Each structure stands twice: as C-alpha cells, then as structure tokens.
Short mmCIF file of C-alpha atoms and ligand atoms in Angstrom, two decimals:
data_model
loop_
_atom_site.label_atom_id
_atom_site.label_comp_id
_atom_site.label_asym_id
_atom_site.label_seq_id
_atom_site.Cartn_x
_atom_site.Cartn_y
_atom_site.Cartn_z
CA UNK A 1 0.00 0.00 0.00
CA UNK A 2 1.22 3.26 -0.73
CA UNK A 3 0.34 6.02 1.09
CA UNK A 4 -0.33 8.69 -1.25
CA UNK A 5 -1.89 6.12 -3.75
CA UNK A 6 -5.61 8.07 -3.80
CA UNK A 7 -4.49 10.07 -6.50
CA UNK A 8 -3.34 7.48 -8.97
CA UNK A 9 -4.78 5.46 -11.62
CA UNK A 10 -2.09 3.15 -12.37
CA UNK A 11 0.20 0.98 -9.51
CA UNK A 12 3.71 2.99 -9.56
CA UNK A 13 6.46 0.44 -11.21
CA UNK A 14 8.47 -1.79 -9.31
CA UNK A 15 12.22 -0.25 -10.54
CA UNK A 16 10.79 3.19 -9.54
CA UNK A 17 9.76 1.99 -5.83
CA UNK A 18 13.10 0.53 -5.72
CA UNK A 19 14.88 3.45 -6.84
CA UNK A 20 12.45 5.89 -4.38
CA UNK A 21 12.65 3.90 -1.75
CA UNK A 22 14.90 4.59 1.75
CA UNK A 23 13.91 2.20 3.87
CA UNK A 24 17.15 -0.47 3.86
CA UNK A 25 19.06 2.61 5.42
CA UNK A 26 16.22 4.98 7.07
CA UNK A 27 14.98 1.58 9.19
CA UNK A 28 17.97 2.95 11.74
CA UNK A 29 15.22 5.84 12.67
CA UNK A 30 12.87 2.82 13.78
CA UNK A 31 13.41 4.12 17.42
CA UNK A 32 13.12 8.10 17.22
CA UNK A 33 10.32 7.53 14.58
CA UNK A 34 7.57 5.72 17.18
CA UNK A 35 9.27 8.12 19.90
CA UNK A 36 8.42 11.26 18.39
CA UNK A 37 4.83 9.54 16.93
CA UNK A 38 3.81 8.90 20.28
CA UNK A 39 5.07 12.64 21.56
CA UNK A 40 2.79 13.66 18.32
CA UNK A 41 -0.26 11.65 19.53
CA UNK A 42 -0.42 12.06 22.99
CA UNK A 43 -0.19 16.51 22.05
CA UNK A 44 -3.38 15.64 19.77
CA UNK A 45 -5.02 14.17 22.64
CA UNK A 46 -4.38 17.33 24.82
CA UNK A 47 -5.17 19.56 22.13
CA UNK A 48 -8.35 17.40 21.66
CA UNK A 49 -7.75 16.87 18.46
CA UNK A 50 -8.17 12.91 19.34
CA UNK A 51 -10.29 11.26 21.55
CA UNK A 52 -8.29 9.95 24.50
CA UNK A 53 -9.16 6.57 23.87
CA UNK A 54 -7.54 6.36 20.65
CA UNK A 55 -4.69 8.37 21.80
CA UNK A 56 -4.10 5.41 24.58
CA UNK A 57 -4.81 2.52 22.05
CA UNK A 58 -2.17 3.82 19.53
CA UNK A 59 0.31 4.97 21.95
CA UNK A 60 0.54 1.37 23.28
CA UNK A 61 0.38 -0.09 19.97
CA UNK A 62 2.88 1.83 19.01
CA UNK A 63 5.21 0.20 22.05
CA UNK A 64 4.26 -2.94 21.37
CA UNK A 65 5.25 -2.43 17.84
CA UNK A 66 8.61 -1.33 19.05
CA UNK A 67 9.16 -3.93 21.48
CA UNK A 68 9.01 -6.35 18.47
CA UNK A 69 11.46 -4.73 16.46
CA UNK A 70 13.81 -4.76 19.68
CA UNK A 71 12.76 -8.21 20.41
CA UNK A 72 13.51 -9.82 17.11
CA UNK A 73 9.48 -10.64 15.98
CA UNK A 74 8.91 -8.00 13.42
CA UNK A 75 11.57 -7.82 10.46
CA UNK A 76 11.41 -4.12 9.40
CA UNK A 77 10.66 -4.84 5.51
CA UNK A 78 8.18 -4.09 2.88
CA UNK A 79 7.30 -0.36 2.57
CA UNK A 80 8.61 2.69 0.86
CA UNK A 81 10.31 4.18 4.46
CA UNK A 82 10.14 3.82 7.99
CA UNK A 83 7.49 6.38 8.79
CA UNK A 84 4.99 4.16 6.15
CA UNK A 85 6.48 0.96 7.31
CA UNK A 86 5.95 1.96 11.27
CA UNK A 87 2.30 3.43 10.43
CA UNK A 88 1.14 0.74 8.23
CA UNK A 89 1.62 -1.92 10.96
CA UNK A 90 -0.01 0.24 13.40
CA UNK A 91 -3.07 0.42 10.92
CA UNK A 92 -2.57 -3.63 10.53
CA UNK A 93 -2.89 -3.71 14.55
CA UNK A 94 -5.89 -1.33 15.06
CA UNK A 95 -7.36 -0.69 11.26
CA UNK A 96 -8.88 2.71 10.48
CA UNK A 97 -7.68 4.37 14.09
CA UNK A 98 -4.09 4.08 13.21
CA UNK A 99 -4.75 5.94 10.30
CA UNK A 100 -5.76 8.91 12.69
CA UNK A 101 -2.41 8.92 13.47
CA UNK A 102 -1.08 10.69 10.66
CA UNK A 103 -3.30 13.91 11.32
CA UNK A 104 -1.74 17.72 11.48
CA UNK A 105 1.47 15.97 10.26
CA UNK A 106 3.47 15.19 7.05
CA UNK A 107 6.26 13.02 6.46
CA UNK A 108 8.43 16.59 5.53
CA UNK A 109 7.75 17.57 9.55
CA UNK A 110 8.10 14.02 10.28
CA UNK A 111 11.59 12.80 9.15
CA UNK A 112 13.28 15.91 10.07
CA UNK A 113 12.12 15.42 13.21
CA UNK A 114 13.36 11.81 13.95
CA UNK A 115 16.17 12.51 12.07
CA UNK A 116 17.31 15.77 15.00
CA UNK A 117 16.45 13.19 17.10
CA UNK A 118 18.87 10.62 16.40
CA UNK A 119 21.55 13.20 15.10
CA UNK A 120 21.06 14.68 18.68
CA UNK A 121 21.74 11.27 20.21
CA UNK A 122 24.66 10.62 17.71
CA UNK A 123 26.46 13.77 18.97
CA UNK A 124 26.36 12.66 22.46
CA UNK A 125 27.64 9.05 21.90
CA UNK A 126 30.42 10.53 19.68
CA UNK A 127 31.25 13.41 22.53
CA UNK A 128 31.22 10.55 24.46
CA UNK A 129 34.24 9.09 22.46
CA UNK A 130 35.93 12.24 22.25
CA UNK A 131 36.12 12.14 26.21
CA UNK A 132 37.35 9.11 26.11
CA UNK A 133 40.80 9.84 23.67
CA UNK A 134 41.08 13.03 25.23
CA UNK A 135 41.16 11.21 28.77
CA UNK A 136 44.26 8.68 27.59
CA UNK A 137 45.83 11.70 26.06
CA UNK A 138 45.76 13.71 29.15
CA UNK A 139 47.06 10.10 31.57
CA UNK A 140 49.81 9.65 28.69
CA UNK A 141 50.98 13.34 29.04
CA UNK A 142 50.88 12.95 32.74
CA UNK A 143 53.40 10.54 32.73
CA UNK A 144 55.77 12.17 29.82
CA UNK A 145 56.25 15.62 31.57
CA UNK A 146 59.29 15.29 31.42
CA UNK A 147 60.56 12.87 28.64
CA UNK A 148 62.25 14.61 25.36
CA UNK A 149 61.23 14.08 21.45
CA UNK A 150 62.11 15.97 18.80
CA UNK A 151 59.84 18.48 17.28
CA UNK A 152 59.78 18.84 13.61
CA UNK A 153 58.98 21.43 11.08
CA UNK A 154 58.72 20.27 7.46
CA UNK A 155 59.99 16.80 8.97
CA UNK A 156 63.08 18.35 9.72
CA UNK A 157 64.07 17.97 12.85
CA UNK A 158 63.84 21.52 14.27
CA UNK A 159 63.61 21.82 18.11
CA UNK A 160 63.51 19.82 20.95
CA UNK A 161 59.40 19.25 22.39
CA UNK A 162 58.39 17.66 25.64
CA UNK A 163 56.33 14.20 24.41
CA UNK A 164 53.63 15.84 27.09
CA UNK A 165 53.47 18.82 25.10
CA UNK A 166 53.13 16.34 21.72
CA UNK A 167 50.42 14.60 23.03
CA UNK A 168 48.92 17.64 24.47
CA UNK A 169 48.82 19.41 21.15
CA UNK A 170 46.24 16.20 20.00
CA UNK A 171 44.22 17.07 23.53
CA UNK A 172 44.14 20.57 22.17
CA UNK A 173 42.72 19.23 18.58
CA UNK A 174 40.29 17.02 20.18
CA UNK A 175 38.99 19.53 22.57
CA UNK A 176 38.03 21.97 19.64
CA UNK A 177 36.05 18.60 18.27
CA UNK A 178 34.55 18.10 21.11
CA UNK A 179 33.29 21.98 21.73
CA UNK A 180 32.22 21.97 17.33
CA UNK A 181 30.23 18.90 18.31
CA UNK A 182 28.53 20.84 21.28
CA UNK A 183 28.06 23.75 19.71
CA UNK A 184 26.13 21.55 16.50
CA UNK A 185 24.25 20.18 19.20
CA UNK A 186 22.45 23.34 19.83
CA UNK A 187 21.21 24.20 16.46
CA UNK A 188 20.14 20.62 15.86
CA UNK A 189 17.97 20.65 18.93
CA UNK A 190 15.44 22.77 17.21
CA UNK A 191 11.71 20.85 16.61
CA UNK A 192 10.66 20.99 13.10
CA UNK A 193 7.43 18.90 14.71
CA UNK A 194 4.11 21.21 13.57
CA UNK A 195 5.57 22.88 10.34
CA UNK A 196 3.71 19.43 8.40
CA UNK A 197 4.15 19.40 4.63
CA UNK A 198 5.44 23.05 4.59
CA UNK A 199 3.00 25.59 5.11
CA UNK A 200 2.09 24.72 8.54
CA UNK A 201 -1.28 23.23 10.18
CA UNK A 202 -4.84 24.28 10.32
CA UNK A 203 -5.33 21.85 13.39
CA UNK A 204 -5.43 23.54 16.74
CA UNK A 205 -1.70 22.24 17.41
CA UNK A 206 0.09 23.12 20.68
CA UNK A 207 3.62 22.60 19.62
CA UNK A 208 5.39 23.48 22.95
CA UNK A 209 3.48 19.87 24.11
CA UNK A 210 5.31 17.99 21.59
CA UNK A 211 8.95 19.79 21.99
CA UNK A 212 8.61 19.10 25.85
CA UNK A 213 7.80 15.49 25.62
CA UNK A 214 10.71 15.17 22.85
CA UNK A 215 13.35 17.22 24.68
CA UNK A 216 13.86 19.67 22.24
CA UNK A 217 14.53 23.32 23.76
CA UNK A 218 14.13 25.24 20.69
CA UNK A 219 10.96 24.96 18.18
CA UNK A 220 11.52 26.37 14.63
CA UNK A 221 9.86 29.15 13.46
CA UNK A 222 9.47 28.89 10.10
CA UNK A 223 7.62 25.71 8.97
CA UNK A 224 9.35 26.37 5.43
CA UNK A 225 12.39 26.40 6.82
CA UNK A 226 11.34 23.62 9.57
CA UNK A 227 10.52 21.11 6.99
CA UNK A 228 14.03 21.64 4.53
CA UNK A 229 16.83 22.43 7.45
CA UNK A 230 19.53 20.48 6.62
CA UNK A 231 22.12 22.48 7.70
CA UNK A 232 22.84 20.17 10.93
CA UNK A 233 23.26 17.63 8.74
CA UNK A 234 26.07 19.22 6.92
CA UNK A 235 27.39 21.02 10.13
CA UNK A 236 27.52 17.05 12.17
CA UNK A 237 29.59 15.56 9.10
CA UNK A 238 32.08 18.79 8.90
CA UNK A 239 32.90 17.72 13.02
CA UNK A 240 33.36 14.39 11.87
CA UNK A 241 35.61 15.53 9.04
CA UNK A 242 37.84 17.45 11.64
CA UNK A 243 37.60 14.74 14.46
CA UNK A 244 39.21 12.43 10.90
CA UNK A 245 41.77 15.06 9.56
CA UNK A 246 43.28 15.36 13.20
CA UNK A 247 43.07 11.57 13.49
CA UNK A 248 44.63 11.13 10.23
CA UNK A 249 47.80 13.50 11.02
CA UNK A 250 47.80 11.50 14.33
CA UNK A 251 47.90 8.37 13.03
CA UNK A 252 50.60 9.76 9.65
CA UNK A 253 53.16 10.57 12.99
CA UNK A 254 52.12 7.00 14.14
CA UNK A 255 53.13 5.38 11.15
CA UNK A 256 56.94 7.37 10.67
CA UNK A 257 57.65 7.13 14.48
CA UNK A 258 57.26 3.25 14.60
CA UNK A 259 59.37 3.05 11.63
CA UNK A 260 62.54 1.43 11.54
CA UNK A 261 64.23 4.89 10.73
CA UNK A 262 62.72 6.53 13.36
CA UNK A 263 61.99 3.57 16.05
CA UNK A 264 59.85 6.14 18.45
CA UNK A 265 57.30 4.35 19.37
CA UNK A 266 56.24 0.51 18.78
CA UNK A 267 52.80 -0.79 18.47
CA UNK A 268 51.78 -3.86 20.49
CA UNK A 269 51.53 -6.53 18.18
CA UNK A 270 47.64 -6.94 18.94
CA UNK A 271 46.95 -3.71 16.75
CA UNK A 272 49.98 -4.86 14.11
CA UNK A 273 50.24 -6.50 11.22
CA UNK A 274 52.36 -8.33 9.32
CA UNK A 275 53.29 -9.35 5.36
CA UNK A 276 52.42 -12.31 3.97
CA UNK A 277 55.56 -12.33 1.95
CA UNK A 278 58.56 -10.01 3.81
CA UNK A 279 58.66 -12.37 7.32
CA UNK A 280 60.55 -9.17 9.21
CA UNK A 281 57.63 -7.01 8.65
CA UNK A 282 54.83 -5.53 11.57
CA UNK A 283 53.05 -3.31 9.45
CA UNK A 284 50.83 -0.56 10.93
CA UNK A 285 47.38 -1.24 9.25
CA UNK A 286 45.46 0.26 11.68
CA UNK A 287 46.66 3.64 11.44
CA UNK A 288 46.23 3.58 7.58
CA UNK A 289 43.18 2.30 7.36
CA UNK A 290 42.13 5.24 9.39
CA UNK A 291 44.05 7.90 7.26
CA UNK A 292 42.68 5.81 4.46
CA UNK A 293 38.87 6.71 5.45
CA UNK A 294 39.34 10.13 6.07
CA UNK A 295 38.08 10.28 2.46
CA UNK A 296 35.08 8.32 2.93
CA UNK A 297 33.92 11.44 5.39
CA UNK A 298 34.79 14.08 3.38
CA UNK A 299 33.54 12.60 0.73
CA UNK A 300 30.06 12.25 2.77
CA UNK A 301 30.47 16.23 3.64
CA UNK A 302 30.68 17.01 0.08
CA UNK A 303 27.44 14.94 -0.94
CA UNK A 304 25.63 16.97 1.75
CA UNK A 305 26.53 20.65 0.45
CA UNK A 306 25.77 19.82 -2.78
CA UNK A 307 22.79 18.43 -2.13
CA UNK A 308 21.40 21.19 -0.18
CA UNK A 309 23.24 23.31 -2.22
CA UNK A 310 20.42 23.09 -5.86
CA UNK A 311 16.74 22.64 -3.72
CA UNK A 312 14.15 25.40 -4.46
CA UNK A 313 12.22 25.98 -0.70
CA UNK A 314 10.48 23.68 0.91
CA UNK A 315 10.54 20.01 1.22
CA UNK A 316 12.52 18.11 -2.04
CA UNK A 317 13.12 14.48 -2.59
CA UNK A 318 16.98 15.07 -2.42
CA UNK A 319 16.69 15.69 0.96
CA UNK A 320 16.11 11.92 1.18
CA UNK A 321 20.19 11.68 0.76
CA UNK A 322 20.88 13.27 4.07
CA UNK A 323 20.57 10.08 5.50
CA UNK A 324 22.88 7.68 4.09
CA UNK A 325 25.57 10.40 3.90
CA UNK A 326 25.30 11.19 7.48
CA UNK A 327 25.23 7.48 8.67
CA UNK A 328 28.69 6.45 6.55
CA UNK A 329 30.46 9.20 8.52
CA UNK A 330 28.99 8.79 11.75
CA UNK A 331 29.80 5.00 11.14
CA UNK A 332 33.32 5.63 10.50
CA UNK A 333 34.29 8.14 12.45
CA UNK A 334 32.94 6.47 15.77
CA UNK A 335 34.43 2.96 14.83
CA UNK A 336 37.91 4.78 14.32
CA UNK A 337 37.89 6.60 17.46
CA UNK A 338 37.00 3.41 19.10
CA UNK A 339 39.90 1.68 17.48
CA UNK A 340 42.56 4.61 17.72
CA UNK A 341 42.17 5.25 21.74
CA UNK A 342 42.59 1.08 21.82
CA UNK A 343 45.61 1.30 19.94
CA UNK A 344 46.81 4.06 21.68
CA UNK A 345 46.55 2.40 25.03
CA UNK A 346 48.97 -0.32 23.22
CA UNK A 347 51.81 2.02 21.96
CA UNK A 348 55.25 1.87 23.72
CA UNK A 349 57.07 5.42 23.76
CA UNK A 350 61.03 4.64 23.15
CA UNK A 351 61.83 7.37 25.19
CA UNK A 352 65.59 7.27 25.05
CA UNK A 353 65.36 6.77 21.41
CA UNK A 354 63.51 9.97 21.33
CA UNK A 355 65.96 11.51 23.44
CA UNK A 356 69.01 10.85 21.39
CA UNK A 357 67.25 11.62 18.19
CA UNK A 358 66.23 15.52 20.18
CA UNK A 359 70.30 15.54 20.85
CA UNK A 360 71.38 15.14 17.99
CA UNK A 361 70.81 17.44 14.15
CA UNK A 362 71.56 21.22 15.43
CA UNK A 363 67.93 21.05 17.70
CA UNK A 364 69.37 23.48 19.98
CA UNK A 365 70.85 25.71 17.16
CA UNK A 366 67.96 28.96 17.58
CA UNK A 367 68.96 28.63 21.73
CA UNK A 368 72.28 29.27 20.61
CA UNK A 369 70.72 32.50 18.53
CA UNK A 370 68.82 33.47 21.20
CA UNK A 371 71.40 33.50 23.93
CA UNK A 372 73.59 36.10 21.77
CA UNK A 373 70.46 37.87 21.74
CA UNK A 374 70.14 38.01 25.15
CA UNK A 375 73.94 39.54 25.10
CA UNK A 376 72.93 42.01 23.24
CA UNK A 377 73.68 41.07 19.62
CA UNK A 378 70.65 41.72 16.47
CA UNK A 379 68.61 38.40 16.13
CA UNK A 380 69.68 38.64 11.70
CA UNK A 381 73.63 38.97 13.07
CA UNK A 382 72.91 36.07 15.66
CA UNK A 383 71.04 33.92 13.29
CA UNK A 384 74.12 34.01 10.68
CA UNK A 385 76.94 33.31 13.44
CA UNK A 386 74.97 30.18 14.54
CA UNK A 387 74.66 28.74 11.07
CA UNK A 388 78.16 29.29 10.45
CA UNK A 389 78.87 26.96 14.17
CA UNK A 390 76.45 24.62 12.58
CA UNK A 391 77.84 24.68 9.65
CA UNK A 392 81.40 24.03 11.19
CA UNK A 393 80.39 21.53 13.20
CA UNK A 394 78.51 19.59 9.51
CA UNK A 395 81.86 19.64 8.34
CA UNK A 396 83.57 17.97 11.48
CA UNK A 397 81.31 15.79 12.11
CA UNK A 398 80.56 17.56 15.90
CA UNK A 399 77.27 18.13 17.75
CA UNK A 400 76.26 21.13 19.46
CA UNK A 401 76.93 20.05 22.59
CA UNK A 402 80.35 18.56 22.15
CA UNK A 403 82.15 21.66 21.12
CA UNK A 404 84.08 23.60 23.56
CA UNK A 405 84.18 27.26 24.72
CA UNK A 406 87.28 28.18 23.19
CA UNK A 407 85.38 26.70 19.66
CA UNK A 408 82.54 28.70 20.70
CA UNK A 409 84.82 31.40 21.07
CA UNK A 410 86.43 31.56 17.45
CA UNK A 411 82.93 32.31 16.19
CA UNK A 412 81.86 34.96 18.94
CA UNK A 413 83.98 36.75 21.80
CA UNK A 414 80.18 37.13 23.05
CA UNK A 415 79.94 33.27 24.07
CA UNK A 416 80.87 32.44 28.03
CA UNK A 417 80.94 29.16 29.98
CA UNK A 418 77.10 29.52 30.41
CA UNK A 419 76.94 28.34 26.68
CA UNK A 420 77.93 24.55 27.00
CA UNK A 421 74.43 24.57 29.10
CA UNK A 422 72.31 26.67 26.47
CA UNK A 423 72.85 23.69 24.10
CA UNK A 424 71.92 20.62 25.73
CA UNK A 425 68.11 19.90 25.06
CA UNK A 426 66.94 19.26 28.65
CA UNK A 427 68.24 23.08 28.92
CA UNK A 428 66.24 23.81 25.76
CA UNK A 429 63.11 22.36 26.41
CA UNK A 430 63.16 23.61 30.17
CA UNK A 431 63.52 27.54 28.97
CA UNK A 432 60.76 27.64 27.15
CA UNK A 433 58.39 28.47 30.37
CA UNK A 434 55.67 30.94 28.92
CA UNK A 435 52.04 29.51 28.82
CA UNK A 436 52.31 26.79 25.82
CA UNK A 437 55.76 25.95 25.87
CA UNK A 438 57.44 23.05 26.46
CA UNK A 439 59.10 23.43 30.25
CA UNK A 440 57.29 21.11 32.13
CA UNK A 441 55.53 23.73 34.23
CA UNK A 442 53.68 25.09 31.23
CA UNK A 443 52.99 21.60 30.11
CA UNK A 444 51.82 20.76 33.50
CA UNK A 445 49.64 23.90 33.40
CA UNK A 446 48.45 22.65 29.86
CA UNK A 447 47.58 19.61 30.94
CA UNK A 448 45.52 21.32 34.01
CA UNK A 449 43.60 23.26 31.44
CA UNK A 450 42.80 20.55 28.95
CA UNK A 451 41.36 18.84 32.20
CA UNK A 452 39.12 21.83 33.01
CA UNK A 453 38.17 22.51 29.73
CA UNK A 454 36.88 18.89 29.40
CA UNK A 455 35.30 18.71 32.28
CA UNK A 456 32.93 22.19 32.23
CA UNK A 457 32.28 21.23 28.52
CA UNK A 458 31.03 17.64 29.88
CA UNK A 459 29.05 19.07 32.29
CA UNK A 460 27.06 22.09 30.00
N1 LIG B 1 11.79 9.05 3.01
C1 LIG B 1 11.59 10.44 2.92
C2 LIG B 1 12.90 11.19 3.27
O1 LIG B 1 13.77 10.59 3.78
C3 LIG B 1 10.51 10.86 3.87
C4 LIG B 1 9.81 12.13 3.48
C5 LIG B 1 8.98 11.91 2.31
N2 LIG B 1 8.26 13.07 1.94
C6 LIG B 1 7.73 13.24 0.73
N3 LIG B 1 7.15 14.35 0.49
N4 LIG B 1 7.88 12.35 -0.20
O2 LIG B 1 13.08 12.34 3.02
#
C-alpha cells in the first residue's frame, strides 16, 4: 500500500519503488520515529484533536510495535520508508484508528524530526568518544612531563618538544572537536514537529506539548524552513571531518615514528600487522586504514553541500540523501575513534630513542641564537653566526653540545661558559616556560587546562 496512492490510476512500477525507496538505510530511525509519533499523539489528545481513547490505544500499539522490532518478531521490511512501514503496521494492529495517526502531520515535519532526534543522540555518543581519547591523552601526558622528542617542522628535525606537550597538542585538537560537536548540538535541537508538509497546520496544534515530551529546547519558526533544514546535517559531518583530519595526522606521525628509521614508538603486536611475503615485517594497518577513510567522510560532507546546495524551498526528494551520507560518517568516524584510543593504550614510547634523536641534528641551534640575543647582539647577526657553528660543526662531524668554549669562542667573543648549558636539550626544552611551551611547568599547566576545559564542557 502506498500512502499517497488516492491520487493514482495506475500501480507505480516496481524499478521506480526501488529506486524511491529509503527504507534499507532509514529503518535505523525505527526508534526516534515511534518516539516522536507517540510525543505527536499524545499533544493531539491534549489539544483534543483525538479522543483519548484512541490516543491510549495507539500509543501502546505503538510500544508494542517497538518492542518487536527490539525483540527480534517484526523484520522491518516491505514499505517505501520507515514512517509508512511503522504506520502501516499500526493500521494492521488497530485498522482505520491508526490511520488517525497521521493527522496535522506530514512526512516533511516528520523525518526531520526523527532525524534531530537521532543526530542529537549521535552527537552525544560521539562526545562521548571524544572524552574518552582526550582522557588517555591527558594520563599519557601525565606521565611524559618530562621525557624529550624531537619536534619537527617540514619533517626536519627543528627543536627539541616535551612528548607531554606532543600529546597535548592532539588534547588541544580534540577539545576543539569536542566543543564543534557541542556547539552543533544546539542548532540541531530545534523541533521541526508542527511545520507538516510546509506551510504549517490548520489543526489547533500546541507545539510546545510535543517539543517538551521530545526534549527539544528550541521549536523552529518557520515551517518552510522547519521542513528543509539540513544544515545540521552538513554542520555534524564537517565535526566528523575534523575529528578524521586530526586523526589522520595522528595516526601519519604514528606510522613514521614506529618506523625502523625513526623507532619512536612501537605498536603492540595486537593492533599490528604483518606481510604475507617479507617475514621481518609488523606493518601498521590500523593507522592507515584510518588515514585511508578520512576520504570516505569528506567525501560524505561534500554529498551533503551539494545536495542542499540546488533545492528550491520547501521540502525536495533530495533531501532523502541526508541520511545515508550522514550514517557512513557517523559510522566511520565512531568505529575509528573506538579503534585509535585502543591502539593508543597499546603504543610503547622509546623514550631514550627519542631523546638521542632531540640531541642530535643542530635542535638546539635557535637557543644558541637566542642567547647572543640576550647579550645584546641583532637576532639577523645572531642567526648568521649560529649557522656558520652549525655549519662548522657539519663539516667535522661535531654536535652542538660537544664543542668547547674556546670553539665557541672563534665564532663569537660574546659566548661564556654559560653556553655549554644553552645547548643541551633538557636546557632547551626547560627555557621555554611561557604559557604553551614546552618546560614542564607550562605543560603541566596545559595539561591542568585541557582537564578543566573537558570537564565544564562535559558538564554544560
Ligand atoms: N523518506 C523520505 C525522506 O527521507 C521521507 C519524506 C517523504 N516526503 C515526501 N514528500 N515524499 O526524506
């Protein structure tokens, strides 16, 4: 049965129901859909737009509907979507009353209703998550205050970090997920519930009924606009396409540290792999595969604006393709964060191999700069007598750290014995105290406000 089949002579064909349905993806809105029927029902009851007894008889079919989904006995199957699907077994259940159902409503009102509903739930389970990684970020950095890496601009080794202040800059990343998320939140808890097909309701509606008994805190005010909002549709997948791009770079840093070359950080061998053909190998398919479906989201992002991007106003059978573009990045996004803060639990931090690497290629070179600086010298003039030490000690084959005053001395009468400390990296990394550096008192105090910051945006 169709439900709009009054108007039509001839049955619709089967390739064209095929092609118009949604229900072998929009079946995932069983839930919200009876949840936000019942809110619907029980308001036309108040509003006395239905008698109470049908009210009661379809609000409890309606549960026991949904307790058969949930319970295995009804195979969701068999209709064009879920709102038909869910309203033609209430009308098999209780014949013409369920079909009462359906009044001062359209499906436009309808499905972007359940769908705020579930994106609203979405948000929190994937907040959720975001806790979670940002947690083992902060207990990681807790106990790497005051272990050395080094830091790299265009993968050049370039200064020495604290692995704290690494792993903080991830918290940092996270957090800003975490807050878009929130913030997404609020303009998707907004009821569309009452704007029906688009121009609103003649029925004696009290919408404020159906927005309590939904949770909703906002109602829109435009049924136009109610019924073709998709913006939080687009708005959810861009946080998931951050939450992937800094998950991406994380895991790209995951990949060269547990290299060979740089031997970092190894990988327990529960989140390794190896080669079917090259015995030696423990290859780090996890990470990949997560850099790998970064795409798939952005991809998913892209579908969305266009979509929205060509619809005159009002309701448009496009919108239809929110769904399925939504649900592939909520699907991979929360499956990997739920595999990345796993295999982060499992990495090992070769800490002294860290160390060594920090020690070694010039990292303390711009200290070096700076302390003539501090003696008075012009940064340009201080910057070109510490290339030409590098450069010296390139074509020695001598570290930083190994030459000795007198050396120092042949390049700059400025240099005293206070130099052969400017150049070790614990020295380095311990100067740089102001807020966001990498002494361990502003990492410390980084790590203190990463830990508020999560916790007041957990509790709002
Ligand atoms: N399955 C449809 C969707 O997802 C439900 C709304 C149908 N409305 C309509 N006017 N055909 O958008």
């Amino acid at each position: 049965m169709k439900l709009w089949e009054g108007r039509f002579a001839q049955p619709s064909a089967k390739s064209a129901d095929d092609f118009n349905q949604s229900l072998s993806f929009d079946k995932k809105l069983y839930w919200h859909d009876i949840f936000a029927s019942i809110a619907h029902v029980k308001m036309l009851g108040e509003t006395k737009i239905l008698p109470a007894e049908d009210v009661e008889k379809i609000c409890d079919t309606l549960q026991s509907i949904l307790a058969d989904i949930e319970g295995g006995a009804l195979a969701i199957e068999g209709a064009e979507d879920i709102h038909t699907f869910i309203e033609e077994e209430l009308v098999k259940r209780i014949g013409v009353m369920g079909k009462r159902m359906h009044t001062a409503r359209s499906r436009n009102d309808q499905v972007a209703t359940d769908f705020r509903l579930y994106v609203k739930d979405s948000i929190s389970a994937v907040c959720g998550q975001l806790h979670a990684l940002i947690s083992t970020l902060l207990e990681m950095a807790n106990e790497h205050i005051g272990h050395i890496m080094p830091g790299y601009t265009h993968l050049q080794r370039a200064q020495p970090i604290s692995l704290a202040q690494y792993l903080n800059a991830y918290s940092e990343m996270f957090l800003r997920d975490l807050e878009r998320f929130t913030d997404c939140y609020k303009r998707t808890d907004v009821m569309p519930l009452g704007s029906c097909a688009l121009a609103g309701t003649d029925f004696p509606i009290d919408r404020t009924i159906t927005a309590k008994l939904l949770g909703f805190s906002k109602i829109c005010q435009n049924s136009l606009d109610g019924v073709s909002d998709r913006d939080f549709v687009a708005e959810y997948i861009f946080c998931c396409s951050t939450v992937m791009a800094h998950l991406s770079r994380f895991c790209e840093d995951l990949i060269l540290y547990s290299t060979w070359e740089f031997g970092f950080i190894e990988i327990s061998d529960n989140y390794s792999t190896g080669s079917s053909i090259m015995p030696q190998k423990k290859n780090p398919d996890i990470p990949e595969l997560i850099r790998g479906k970064t795409g798939r989201v952005y991809g998913s992002l892209t579908a969305i604006l266009t979509v929205i991007k060509g619809i005159p106003t009002a309701y448009n059978k496009d919108l239809q393709e929110d769904k399925e573009a939504l649900f592939n990045a909520e699907e991979t996004v929360k499956s990997c964060l739920s595999i990345f803060t796993e295999l982060l639990r499992n990495v090992t931090f070769r800490t002294r191999k860290m160390h060594n690497a920090a020690a070694g290629g010039f990292s303390t070179a711009t200290d070096i700069a700076d302390y003539l600086v501090m003696k008075g010298m012009a940064f340009r003039d201080a910057h070109g007598v510490t290339g030409r030490i590098v450069r010296y000690c390139i074509e020695n084959d001598k570290s930083l750290d190994k030459l000795d005053l007198a050396t120092y001395r042949t390049f700059c009468e400025l240099f005293d014995e206070d130099i052969l400390r400017k150049v070790r990296v614990t020295e380095s990394v311990e100067a740089r105290k102001a807020i966001g550096g990498s002494a361990k008192s502003a990492v410390r105090e980084n790590i203190r406000s990463l830990t508020k910051r999560l916790n007041k945006l957990c509790k709002d």
